[in-house]
Coordinates of C-alpha atoms in Angstrom, one line a residue:
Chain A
X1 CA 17.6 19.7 -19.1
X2 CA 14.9 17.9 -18.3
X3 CA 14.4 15.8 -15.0
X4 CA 12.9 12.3 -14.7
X5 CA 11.3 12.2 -11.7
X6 CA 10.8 8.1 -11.5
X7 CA 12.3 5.4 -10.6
X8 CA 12.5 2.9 -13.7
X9 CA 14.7 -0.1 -13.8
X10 CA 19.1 0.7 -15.0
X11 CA 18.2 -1.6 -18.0
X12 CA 15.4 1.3 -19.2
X13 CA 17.7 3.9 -18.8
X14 CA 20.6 2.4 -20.3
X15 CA 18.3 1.9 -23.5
X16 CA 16.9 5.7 -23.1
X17 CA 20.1 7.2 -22.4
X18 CA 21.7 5.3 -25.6
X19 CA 18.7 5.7 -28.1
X20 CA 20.0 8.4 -30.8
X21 CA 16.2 9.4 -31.8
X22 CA 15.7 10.5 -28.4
X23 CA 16.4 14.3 -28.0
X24 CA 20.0 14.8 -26.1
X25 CA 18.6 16.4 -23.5
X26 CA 15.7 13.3 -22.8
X27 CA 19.2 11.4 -23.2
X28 CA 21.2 13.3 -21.0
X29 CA 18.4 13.2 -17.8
X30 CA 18.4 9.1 -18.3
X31 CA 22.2 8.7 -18.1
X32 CA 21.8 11.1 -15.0
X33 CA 18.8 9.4 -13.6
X34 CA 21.3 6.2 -14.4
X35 CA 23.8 7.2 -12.4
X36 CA 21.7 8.8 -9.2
X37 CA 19.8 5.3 -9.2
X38 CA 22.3 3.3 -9.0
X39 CA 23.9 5.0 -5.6
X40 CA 20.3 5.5 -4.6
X41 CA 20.2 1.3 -5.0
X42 CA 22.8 0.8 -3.0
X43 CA 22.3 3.5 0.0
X44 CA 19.0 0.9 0.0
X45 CA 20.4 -2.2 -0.3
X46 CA 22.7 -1.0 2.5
X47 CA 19.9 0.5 4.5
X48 CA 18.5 -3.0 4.5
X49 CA 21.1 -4.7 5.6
X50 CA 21.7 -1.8 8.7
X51 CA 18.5 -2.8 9.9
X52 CA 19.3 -6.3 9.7
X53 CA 22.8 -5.8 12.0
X54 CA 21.1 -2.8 14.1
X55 CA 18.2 -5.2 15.1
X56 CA 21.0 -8.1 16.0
X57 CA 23.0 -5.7 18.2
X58 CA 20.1 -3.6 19.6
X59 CA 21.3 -3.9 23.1
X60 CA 25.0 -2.7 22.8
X61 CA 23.4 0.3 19.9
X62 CA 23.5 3.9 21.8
X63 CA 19.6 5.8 21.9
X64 CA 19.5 8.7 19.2
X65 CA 16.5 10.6 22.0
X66 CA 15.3 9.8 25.0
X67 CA 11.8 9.7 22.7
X68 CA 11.5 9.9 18.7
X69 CA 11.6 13.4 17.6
X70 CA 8.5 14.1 15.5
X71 CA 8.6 16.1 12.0
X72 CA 6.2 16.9 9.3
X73 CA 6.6 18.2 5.8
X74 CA 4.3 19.3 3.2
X75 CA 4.4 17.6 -0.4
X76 CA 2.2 20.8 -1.4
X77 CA 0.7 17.7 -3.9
X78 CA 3.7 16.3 -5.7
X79 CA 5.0 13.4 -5.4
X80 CA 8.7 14.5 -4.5
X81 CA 9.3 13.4 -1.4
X82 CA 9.6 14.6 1.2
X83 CA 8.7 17.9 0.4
X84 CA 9.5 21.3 2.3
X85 CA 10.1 20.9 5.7
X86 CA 6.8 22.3 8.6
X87 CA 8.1 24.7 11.4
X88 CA 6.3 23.9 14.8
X89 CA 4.0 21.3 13.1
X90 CA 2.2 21.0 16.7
X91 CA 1.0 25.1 16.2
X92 CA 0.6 24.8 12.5
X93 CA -2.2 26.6 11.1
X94 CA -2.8 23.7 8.6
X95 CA -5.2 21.3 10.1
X96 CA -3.1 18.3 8.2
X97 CA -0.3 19.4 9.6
X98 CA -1.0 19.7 13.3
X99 CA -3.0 16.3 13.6
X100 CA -0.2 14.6 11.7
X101 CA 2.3 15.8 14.2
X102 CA -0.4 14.9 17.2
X103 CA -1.2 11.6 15.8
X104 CA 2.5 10.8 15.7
X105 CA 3.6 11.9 18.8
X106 CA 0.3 9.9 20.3
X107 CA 1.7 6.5 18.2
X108 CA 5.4 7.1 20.2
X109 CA 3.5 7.8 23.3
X110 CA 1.8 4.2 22.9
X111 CA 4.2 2.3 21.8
X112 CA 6.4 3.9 25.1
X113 CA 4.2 3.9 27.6
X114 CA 2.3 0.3 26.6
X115 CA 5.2 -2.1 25.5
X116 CA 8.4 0.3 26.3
X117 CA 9.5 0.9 23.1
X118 CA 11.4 4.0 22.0
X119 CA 10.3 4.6 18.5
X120 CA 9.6 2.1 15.4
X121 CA 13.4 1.0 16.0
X122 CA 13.3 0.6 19.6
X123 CA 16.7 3.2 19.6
X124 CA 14.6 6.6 19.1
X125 CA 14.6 6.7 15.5
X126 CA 12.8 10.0 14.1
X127 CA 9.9 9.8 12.9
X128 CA 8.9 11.7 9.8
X129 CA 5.6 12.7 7.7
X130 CA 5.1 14.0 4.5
X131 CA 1.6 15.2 4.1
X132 CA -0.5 16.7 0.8
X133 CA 1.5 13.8 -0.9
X134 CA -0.1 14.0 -5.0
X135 CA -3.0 15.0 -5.9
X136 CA -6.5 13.8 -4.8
X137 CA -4.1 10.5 -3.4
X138 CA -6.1 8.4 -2.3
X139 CA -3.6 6.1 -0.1
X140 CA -1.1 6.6 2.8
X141 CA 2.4 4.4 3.1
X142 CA 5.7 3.7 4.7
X143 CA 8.2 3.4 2.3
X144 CA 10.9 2.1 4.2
X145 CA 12.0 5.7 6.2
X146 CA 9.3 7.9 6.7
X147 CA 5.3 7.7 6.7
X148 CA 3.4 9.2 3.4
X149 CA -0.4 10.8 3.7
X150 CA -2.5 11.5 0.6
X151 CA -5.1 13.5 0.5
X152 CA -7.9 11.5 -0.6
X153 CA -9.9 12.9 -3.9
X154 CA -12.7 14.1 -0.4
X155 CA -15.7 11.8 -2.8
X156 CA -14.6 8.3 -1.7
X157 CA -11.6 9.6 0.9
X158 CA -10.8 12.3 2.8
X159 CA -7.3 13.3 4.2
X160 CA -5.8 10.2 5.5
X161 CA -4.6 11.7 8.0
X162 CA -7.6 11.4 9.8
X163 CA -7.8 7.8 10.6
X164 CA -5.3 7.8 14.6
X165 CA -5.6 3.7 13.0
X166 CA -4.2 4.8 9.6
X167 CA -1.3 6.5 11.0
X168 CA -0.2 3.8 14.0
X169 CA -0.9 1.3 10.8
X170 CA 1.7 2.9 8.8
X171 CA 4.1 3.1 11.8
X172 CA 3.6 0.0 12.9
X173 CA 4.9 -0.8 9.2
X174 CA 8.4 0.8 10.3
X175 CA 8.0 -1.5 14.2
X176 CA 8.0 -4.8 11.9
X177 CA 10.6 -3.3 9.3
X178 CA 12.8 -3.3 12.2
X179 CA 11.8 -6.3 14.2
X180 CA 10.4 -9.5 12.2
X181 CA 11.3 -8.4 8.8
X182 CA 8.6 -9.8 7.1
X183 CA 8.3 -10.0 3.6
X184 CA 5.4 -8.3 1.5
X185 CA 4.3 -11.6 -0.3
X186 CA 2.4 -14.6 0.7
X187 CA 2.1 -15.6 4.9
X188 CA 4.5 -13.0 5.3
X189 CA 2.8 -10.6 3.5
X190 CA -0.6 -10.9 5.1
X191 CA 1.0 -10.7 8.7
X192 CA 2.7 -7.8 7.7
X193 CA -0.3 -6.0 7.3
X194 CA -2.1 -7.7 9.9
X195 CA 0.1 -6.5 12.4
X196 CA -0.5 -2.9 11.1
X197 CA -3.8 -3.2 11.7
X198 CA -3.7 -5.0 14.9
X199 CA -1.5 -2.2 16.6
X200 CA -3.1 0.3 14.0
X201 CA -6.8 -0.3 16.1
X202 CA -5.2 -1.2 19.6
X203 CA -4.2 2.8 19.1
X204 CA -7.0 3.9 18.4
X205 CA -8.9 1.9 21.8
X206 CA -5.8 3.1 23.9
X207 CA -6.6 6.9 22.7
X208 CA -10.2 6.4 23.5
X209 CA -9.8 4.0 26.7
X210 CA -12.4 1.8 25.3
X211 CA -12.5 -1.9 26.3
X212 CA -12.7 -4.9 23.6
X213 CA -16.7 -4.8 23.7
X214 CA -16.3 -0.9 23.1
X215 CA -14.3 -1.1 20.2
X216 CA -15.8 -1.2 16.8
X217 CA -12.7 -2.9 15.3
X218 CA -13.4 -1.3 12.0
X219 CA -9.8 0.2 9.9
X220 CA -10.7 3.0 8.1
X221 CA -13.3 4.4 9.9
X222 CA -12.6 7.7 10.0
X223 CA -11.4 8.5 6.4
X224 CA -14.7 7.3 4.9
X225 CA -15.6 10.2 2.3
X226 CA -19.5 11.3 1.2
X227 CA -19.7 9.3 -1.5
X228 CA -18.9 6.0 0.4
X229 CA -20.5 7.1 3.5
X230 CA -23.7 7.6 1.2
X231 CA -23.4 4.0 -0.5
X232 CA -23.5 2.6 2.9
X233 CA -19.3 1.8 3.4
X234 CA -18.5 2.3 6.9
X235 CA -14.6 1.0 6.6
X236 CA -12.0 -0.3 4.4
X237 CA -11.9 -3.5 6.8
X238 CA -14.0 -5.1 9.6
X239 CA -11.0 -7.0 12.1
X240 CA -14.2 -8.4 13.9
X241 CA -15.9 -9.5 10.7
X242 CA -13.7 -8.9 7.6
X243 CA -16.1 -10.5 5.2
X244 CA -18.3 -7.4 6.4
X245 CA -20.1 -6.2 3.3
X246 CA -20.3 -2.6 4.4
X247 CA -15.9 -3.1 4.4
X248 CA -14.9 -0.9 1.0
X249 CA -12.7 -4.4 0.7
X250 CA -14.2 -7.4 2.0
X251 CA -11.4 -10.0 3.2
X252 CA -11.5 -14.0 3.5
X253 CA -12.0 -15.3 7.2
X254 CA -10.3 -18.9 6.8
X255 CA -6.6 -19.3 6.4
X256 CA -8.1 -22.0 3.5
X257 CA -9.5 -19.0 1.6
X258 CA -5.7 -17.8 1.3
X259 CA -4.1 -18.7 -2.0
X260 CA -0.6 -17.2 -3.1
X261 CA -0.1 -14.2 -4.7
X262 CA -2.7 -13.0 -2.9
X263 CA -2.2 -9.2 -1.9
X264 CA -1.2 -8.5 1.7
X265 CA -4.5 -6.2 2.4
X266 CA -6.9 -9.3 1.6
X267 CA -5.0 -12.3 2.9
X268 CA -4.6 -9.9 6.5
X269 CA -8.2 -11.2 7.0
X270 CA -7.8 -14.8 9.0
X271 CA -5.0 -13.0 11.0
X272 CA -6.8 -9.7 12.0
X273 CA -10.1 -11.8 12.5
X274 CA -8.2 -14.1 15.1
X275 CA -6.5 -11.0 16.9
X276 CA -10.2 -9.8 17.5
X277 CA -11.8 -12.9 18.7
X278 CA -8.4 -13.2 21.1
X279 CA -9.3 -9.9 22.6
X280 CA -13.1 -10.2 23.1
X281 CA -12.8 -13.9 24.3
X282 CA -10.9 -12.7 27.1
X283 CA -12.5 -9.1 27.8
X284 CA -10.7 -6.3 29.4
X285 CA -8.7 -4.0 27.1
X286 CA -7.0 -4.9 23.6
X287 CA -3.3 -3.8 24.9
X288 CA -3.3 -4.8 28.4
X289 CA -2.9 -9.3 27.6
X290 CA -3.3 -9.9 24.0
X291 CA -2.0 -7.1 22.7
X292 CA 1.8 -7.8 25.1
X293 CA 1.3 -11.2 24.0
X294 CA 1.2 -10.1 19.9
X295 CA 4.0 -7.3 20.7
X296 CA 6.4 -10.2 21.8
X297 CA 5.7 -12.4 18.9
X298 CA 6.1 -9.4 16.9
X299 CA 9.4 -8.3 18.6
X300 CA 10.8 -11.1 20.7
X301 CA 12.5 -13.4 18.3
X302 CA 14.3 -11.5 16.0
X303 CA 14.1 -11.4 11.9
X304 CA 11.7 -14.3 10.0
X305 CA 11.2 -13.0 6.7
X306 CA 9.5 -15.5 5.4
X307 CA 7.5 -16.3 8.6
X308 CA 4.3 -18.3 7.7
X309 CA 1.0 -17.9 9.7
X310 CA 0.8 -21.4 11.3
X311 CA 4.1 -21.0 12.9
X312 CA 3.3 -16.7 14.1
X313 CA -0.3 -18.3 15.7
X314 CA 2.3 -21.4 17.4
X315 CA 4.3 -18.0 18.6
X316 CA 1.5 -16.4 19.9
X317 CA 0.5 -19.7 21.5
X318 CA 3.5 -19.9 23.4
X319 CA 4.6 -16.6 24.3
X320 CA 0.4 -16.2 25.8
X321 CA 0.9 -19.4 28.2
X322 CA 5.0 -17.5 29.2
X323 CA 3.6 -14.1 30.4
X324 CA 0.7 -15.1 31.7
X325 CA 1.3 -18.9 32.9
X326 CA -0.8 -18.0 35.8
X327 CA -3.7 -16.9 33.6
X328 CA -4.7 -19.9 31.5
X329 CA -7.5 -17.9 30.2
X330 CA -5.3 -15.5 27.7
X331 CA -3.6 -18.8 26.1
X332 CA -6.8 -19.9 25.8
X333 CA -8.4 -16.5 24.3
X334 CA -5.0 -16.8 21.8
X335 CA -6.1 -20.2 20.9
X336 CA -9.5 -20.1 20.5
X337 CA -8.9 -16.7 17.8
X338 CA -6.4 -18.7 15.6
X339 CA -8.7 -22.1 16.1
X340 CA -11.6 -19.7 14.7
X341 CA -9.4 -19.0 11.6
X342 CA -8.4 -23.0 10.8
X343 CA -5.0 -22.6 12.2
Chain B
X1 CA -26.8 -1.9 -61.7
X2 CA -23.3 -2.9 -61.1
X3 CA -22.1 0.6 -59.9
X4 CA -25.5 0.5 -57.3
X5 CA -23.7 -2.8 -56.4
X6 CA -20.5 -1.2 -55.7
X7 CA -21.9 2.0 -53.9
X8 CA -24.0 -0.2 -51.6
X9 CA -21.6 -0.9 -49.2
X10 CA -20.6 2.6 -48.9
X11 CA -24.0 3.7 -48.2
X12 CA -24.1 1.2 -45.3
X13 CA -20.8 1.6 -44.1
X14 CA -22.1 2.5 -40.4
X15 CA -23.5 -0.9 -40.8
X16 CA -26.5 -0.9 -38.4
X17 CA -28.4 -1.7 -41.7
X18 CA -26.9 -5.1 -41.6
X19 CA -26.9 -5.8 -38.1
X20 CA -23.2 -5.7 -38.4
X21 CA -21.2 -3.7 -35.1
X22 CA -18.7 -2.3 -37.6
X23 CA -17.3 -2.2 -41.4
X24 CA -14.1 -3.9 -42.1
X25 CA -12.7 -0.6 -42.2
X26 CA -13.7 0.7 -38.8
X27 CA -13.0 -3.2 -37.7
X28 CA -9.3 -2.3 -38.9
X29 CA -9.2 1.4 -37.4
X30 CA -10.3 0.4 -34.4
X31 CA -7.5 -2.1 -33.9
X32 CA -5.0 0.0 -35.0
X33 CA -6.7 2.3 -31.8
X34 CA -6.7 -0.7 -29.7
X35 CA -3.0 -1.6 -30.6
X36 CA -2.0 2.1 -29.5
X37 CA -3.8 2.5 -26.6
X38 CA -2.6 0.7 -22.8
X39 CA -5.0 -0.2 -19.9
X40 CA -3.9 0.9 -16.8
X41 CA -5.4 -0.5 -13.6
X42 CA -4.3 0.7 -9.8
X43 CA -4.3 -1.5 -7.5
X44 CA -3.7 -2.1 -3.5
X45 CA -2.8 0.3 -1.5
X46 CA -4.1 0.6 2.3
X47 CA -7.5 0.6 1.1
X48 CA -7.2 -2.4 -1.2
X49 CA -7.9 -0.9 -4.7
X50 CA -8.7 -4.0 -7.2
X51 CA -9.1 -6.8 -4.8
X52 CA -11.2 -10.2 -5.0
X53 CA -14.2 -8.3 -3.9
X54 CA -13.5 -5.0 -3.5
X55 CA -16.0 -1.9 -4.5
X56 CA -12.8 0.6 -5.3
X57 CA -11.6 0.8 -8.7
X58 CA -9.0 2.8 -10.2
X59 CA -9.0 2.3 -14.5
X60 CA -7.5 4.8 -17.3
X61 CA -5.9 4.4 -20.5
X62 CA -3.8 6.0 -22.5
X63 CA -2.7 6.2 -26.1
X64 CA 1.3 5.3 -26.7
X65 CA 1.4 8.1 -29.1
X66 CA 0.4 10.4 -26.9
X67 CA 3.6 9.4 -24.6
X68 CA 6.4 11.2 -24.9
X69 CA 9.6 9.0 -26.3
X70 CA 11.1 8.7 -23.2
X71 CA 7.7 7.2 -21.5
X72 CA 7.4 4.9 -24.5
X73 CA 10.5 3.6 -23.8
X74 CA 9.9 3.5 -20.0
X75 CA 6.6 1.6 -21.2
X76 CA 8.2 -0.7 -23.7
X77 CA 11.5 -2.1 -20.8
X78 CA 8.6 -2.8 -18.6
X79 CA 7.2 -5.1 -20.7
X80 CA 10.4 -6.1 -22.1
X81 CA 11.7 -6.7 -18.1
X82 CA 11.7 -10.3 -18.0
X83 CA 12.5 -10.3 -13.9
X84 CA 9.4 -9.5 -12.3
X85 CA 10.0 -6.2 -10.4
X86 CA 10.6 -6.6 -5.9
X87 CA 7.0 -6.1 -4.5
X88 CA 7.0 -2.7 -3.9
X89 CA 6.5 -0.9 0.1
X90 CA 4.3 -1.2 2.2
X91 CA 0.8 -0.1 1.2
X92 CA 2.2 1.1 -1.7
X93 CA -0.1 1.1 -4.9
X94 CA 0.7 -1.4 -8.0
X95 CA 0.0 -1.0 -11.8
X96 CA -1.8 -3.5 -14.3
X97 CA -0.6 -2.4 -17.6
X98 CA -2.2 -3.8 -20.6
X99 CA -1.0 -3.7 -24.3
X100 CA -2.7 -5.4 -27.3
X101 CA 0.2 -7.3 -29.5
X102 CA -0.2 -9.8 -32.4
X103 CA -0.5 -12.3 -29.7
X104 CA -3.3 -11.4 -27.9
X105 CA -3.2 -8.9 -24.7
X106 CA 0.3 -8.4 -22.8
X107 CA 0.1 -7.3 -19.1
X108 CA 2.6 -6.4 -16.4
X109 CA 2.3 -5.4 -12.7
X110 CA 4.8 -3.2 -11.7
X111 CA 4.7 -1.3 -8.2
X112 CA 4.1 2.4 -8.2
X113 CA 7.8 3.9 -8.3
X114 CA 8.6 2.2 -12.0
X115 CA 5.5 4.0 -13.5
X116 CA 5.8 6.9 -15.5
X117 CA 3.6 9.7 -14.2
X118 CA 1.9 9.9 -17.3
X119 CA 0.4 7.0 -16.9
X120 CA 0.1 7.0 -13.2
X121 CA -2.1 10.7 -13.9
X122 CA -4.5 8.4 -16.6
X123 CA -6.2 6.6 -14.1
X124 CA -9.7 7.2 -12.0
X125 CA -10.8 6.0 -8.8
X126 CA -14.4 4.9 -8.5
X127 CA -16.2 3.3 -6.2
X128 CA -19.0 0.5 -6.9

């Protein structure tokens, strides 16, 4: 029998699976595929709505570790996830493998030591890889459970597993899954993946203890392949500039620019660009004051969807002048990013 | 002189006598290509593939009758799908599919996971 190894909508497979041109066997694998994706729907439906009530009752919820337990496995370049499990991923001989598993373990490390959080669900949650995902894949993703690494087709990309930003941007993916929620469309959308990037670079300044002036702000950096590096690309986004025209995607800088049904990765510009002017306005390092103050907004205030930007910048406003009431300058930093951006 | 008449237009049938781009017969075989064949377009992911100003492109087509029947059915619901798929996760790639129908061009935009991997194998990343 042959298998059918994607996800297509019940109504497809109903049609497939009752089509009596189709071979039996092409027949048999959709009424199969039926069945398995209709459990698999609800195990995610469910999953969803487990986050929802584990995020409510947090406090009462036992720890699974102490501190996430880290694992890797290897895709060897399908797309099956998540592939074959790696033994001692921290010795592996695969280069992929190893940094994955150090990366990782450095994102958990940060998110411990710099805002006391025990994993991306704050209750020790492990945290899994899967590396070599496709072939030449040219992307890296959270999908809800686990991070996913391609290898880039090494003209444009190389293994994305290179970029410390890419990996805390995918985890920070999971933080958001399982504190604010937001969507992947619209406002929410963009602050979504704003928020990725924003914790995605703060990582990557906290590995290198470099201060806001330091920092390049650039996401991507380190995956840039030959061929881009040649045509003069030196990132897929500038946070300090995101209208950059050495970014391999350009962003808008005004929240005026956004217009909906705009993708997440383009309408993340106002928001990223407002992070960055926060930070340099008030000096110092990214995660010491604005960074706490974008981790509260982030986690303080439990699920909001649809959140829109205006009232996340309002947030930020607010919880900056709470923890540091005795430091006007950081509200004033917060306000002067988001003022920058027209919101 | 009648039967020079009628051969003319074969002898000129690639039509660059004429100034014409093609003969009603390759005019007709190259919509019935056109008809079979869907544009694919990637687009999203981390690095933003397809964007308002983006330099990454990822294109490919691919002829329906080279799909196997279960594709083409997999191919056909998605267009079919009147309820426009849940945006897919995060950072996850989307697909542009276009068909050519007596209408005019059809496209959908489907996240990653409802692809079939023939299609998802047809496309090429470039880079402007």
């Amino acid at each position: 029998m042959s298998c059918t190894c994607f996800i297509v909508p019940p109504d497809v497979l109903k049609r497939i699976a009752e089509d009596r041109t189709l071979p039996d066997d092409v027949r048999q694998a959709a009424a199969d595929t039926a069945r398995i994706s209709v459990e698999m729907r609800k195990l995610r439906t469910q999953a969803g709505k487990l986050t929802s009530v584990a995020t409510s009752v947090r406090a009462a919820l036992p720890q699974l570790a102490a501190a996430p337990a880290v694992t890797v496995y290897d895709c060897k370049h399908s797309q099956t996830l998540p592939g074959t499990p790696v033994p001692n991923p921290g010795s592996a001989a695969d280069p992929t493998d190893k940094r994955t598993f150090k990366e990782t373990t450095g994102v958990a490390d940060f998110y411990q030591k710099v805002f006391n959080r025990n994993s991306v669900d704050g209750a020790g949650m492990t945290l899994m890889s899967s590396v070599h995902y496709g072939v030449k894949y040219n992307n890296a993703m959270w999908n809800g459970s686990q991070m996913v690494y391609g290898d880039g087709d090494l003209a444009i990309f190389i293994d994305f597993t290179n970029g410390n930003d890419v990996i805390g941007h995918e985890l920070t993916h999971g933080v958001t899954q399982h504190s604010l929620q937001l969507g992947y469309t619209g406002d929410a959308g963009g602050l979504n993946e704003s928020l990725s990037d924003c914790f995605g670079s703060m990582f990557r300044q906290w590995e290198a203890n470099q201060d806001v002036n330091a920092a390049d702000w650039l996401i991507g950096h380190d995956i840039m392949g030959p061929t881009a590096k040649a045509k003069g690309y030196t990132c897929l986004r500038n946070m300090a500039n995101p209208a950059d025209k050495h970014c391999l995607a350009p962003q808008p800088t005004k929240y005026s620019q956004i217009t909906p049904g705009m993708d997440p990765h383009y309408s993340s510009g106002p928001p990223n660009l407002a992070f960055c002017v926060a930070c340099k306005t008030l000096g110092g390092k990214s995660w010491e004051r604005i960074g706490q103050v974008w981790y509260r907004s982030l986690t303080g205030f439990g699920p909001s969807p649809n959140l829109k930007m205006k009232k996340f910048a309002d947030r930020t406003r607010t919880v900056a002048a709470q923890l540091y009431g005795s430091t006007p300058a950081v509200a004033a930093a917060v306000d002067k990013g988001w003022k920058q951006v027209g919101l | 002189m009648a039967a020079l008449l009628l051969l003319l237009p074969l002898s000129t049938r690639d039509g660059s006598r004429w100034g014409c781009s093609e003969s009603p017969a390759q005019a007709l075989a190259g919509k019935a290509e056109s008809v079979d064949r869907l544009k694919i377009e990637r687009v999203g992911g981390l690095a933003g593939f397809g964007l308002p100003g983006s330099h990454l492109k990822s294109r490919g087509d691919v002829a329906v009758s080279e799909l196997s029947p279960a594709d083409r059915h997999a191919v056909d619901a998605l267009f079919d799908n009147k309820a426009m798929p849940a945006p897919g996760m995060p950072d996850a790639f989307r697909y542009r599919i276009t068909r050519q129908t007596s209408q005019g061009p059809q496209t959908v935009e489907v996240p990653e996971e409802h692809v079939p991997m023939s299609l998802r194998n047809r496309v090429k990343d470039e880079l402007d």
